[in-house]
Short mmCIF file of N, CA and C in Angstrom, two decimals:
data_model
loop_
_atom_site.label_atom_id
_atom_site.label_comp_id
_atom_site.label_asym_id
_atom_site.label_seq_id
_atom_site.Cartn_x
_atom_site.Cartn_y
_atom_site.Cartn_z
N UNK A 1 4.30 -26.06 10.25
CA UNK A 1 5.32 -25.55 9.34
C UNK A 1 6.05 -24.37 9.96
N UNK A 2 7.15 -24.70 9.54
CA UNK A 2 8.07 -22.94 10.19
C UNK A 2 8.26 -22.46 9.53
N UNK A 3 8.67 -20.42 9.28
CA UNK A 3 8.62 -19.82 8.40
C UNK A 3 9.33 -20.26 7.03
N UNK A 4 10.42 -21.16 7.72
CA UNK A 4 11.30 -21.23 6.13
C UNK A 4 10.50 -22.45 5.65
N UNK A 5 9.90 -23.30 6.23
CA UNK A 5 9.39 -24.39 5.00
C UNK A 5 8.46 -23.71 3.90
N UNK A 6 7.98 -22.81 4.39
CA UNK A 6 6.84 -21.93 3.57
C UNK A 6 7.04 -21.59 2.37
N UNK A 7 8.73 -21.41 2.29
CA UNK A 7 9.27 -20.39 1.70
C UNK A 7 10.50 -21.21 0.78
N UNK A 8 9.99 -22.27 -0.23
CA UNK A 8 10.61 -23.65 -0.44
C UNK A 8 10.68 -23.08 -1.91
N UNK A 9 11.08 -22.38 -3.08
CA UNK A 9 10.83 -22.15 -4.49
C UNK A 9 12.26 -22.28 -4.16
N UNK A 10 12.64 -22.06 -5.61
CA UNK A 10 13.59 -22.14 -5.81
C UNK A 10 14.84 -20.98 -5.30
N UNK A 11 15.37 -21.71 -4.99
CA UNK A 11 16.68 -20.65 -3.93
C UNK A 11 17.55 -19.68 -4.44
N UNK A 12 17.12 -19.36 -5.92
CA UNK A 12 17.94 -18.62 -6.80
C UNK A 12 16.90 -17.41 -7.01
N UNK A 13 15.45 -17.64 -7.75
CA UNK A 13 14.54 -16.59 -7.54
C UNK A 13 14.22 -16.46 -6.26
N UNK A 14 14.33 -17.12 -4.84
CA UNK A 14 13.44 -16.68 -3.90
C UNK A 14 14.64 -15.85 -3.29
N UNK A 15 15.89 -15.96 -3.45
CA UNK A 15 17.00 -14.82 -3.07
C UNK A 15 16.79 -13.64 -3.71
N UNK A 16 16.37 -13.62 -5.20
CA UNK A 16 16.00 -12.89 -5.82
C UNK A 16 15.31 -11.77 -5.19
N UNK A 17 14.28 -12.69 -5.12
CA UNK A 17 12.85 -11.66 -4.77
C UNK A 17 13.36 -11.20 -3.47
N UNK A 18 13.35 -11.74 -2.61
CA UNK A 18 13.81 -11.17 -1.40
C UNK A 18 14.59 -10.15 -1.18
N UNK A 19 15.71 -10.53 -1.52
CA UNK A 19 16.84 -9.44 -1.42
C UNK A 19 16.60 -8.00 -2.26
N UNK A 20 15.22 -8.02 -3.41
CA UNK A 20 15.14 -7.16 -4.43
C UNK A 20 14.05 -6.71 -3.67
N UNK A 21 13.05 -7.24 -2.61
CA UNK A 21 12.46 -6.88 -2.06
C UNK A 21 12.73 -5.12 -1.58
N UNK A 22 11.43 -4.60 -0.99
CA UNK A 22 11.49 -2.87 -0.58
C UNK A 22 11.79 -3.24 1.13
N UNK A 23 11.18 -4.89 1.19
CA UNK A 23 11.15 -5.03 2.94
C UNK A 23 12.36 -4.99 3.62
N UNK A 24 12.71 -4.41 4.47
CA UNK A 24 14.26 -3.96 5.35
C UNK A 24 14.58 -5.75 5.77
N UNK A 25 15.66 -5.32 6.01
CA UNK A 25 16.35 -6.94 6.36
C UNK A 25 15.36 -7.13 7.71
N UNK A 26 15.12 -5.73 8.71
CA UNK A 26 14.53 -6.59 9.91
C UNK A 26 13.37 -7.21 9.77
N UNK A 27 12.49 -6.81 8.18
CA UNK A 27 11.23 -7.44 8.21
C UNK A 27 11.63 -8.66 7.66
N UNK A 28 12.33 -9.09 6.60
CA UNK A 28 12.88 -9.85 5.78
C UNK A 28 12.60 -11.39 6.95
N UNK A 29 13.92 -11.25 8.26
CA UNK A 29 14.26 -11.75 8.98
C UNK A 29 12.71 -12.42 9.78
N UNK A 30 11.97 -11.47 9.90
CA UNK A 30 11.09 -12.06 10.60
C UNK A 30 10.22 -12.23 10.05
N UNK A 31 9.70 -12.54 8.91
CA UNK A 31 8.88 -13.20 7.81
C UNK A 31 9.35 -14.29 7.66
N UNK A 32 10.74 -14.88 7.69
CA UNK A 32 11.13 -15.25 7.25
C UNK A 32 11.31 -16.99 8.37
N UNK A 33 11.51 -15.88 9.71
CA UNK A 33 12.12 -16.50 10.99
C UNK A 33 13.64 -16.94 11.28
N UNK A 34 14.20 -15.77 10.76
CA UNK A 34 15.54 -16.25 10.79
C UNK A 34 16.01 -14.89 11.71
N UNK A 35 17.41 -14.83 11.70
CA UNK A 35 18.57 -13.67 12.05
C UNK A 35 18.24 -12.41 11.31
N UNK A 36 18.59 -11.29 11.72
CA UNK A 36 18.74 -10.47 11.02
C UNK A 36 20.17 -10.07 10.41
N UNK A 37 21.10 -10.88 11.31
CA UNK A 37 22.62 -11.16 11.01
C UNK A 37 22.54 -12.16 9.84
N UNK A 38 21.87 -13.18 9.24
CA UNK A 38 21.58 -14.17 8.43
C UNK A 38 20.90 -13.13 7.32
N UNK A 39 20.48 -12.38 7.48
CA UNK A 39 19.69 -11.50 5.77
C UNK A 39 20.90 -10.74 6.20
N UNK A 40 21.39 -10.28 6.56
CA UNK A 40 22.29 -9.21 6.25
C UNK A 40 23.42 -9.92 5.46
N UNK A 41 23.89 -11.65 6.16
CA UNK A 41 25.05 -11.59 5.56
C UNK A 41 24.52 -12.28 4.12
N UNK A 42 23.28 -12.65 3.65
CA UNK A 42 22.87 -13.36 2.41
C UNK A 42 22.69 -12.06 1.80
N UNK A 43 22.46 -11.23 1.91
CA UNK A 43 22.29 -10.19 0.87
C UNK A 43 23.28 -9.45 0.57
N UNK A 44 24.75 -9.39 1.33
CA UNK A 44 26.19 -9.03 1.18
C UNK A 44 26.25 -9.89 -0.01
N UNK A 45 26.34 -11.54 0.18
CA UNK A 45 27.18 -12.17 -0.18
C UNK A 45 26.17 -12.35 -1.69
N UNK A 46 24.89 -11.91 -1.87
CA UNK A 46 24.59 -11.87 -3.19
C UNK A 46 25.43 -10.56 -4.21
N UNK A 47 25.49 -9.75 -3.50
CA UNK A 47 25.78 -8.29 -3.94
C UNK A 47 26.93 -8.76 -4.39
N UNK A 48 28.08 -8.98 -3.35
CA UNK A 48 29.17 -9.71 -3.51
C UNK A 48 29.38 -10.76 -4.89
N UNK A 49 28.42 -11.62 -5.10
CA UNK A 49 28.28 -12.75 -6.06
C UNK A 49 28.33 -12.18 -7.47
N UNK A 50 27.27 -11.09 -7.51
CA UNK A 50 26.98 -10.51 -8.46
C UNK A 50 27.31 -9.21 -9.16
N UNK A 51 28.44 -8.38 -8.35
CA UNK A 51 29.15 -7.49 -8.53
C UNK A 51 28.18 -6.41 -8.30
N UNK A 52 27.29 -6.51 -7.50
CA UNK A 52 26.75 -5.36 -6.93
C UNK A 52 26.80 -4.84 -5.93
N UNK A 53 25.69 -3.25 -5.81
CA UNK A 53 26.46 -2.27 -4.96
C UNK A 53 25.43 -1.90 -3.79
N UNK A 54 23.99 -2.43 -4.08
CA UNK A 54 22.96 -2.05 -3.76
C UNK A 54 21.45 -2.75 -4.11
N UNK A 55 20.51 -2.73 -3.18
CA UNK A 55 19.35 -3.58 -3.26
C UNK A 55 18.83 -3.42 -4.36
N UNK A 56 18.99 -1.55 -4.82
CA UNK A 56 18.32 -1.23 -6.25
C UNK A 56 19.01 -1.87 -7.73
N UNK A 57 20.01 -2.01 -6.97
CA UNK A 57 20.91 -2.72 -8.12
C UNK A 57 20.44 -4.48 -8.21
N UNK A 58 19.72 -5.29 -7.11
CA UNK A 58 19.92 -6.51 -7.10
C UNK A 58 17.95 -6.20 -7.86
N UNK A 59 17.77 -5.52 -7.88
CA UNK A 59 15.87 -5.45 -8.20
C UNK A 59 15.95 -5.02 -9.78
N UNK A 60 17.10 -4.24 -10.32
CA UNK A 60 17.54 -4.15 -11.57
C UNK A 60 17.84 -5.56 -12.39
N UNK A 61 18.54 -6.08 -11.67
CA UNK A 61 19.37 -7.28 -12.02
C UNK A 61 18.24 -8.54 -12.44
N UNK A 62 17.05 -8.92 -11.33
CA UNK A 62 16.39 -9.37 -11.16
C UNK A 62 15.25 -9.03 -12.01
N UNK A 63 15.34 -7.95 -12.36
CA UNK A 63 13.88 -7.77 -13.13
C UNK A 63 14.56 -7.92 -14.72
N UNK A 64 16.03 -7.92 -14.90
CA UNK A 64 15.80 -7.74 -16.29
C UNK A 64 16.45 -9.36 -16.68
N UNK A 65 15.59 -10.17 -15.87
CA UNK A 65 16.49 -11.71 -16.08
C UNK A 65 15.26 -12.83 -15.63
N UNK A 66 13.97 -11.72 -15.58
CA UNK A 66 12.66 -12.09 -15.73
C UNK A 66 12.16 -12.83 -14.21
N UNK A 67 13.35 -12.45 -13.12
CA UNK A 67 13.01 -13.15 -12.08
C UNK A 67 12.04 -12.57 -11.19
N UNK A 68 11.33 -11.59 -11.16
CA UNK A 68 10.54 -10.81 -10.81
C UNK A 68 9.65 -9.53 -12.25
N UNK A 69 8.41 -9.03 -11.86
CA UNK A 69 7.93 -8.53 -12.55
C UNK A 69 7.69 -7.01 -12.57
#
């Protein structure tokens, strides 16, 4: 298995969690096995999606929509 098959839930909470994550994009990336150019631009383009400004803002968002605890 490679890091991303691991990592198969659903692509709406697992952006969630991730991006709301405390882990820096470079750990993100390599947990993950991807780019660190690839978490940087998925976590723009959530912020972006969602009219936010900031990770604390996407862990706000996420926690009050029950996608994390």
């Amino acid at each position: 298995f490679s890091s991303r098959r691991r990592h198969t839930r659903c692509s709406r909470d697992w952006s969630s969690d991730v991006c709301s994550s405390d882990l820096s994009n470079r750990d993100i990336a390599a947990m993950l096995g991807i780019s660190l150019t690839t978490v940087e631009t998925h976590r723009a383009r959530v912020l972006n999606k969602l009219s936010l400004h900031n990770a604390a803002e996407i862990a706000l968002y996420a926690l009050r929509r029950g996608v994390i605890r």
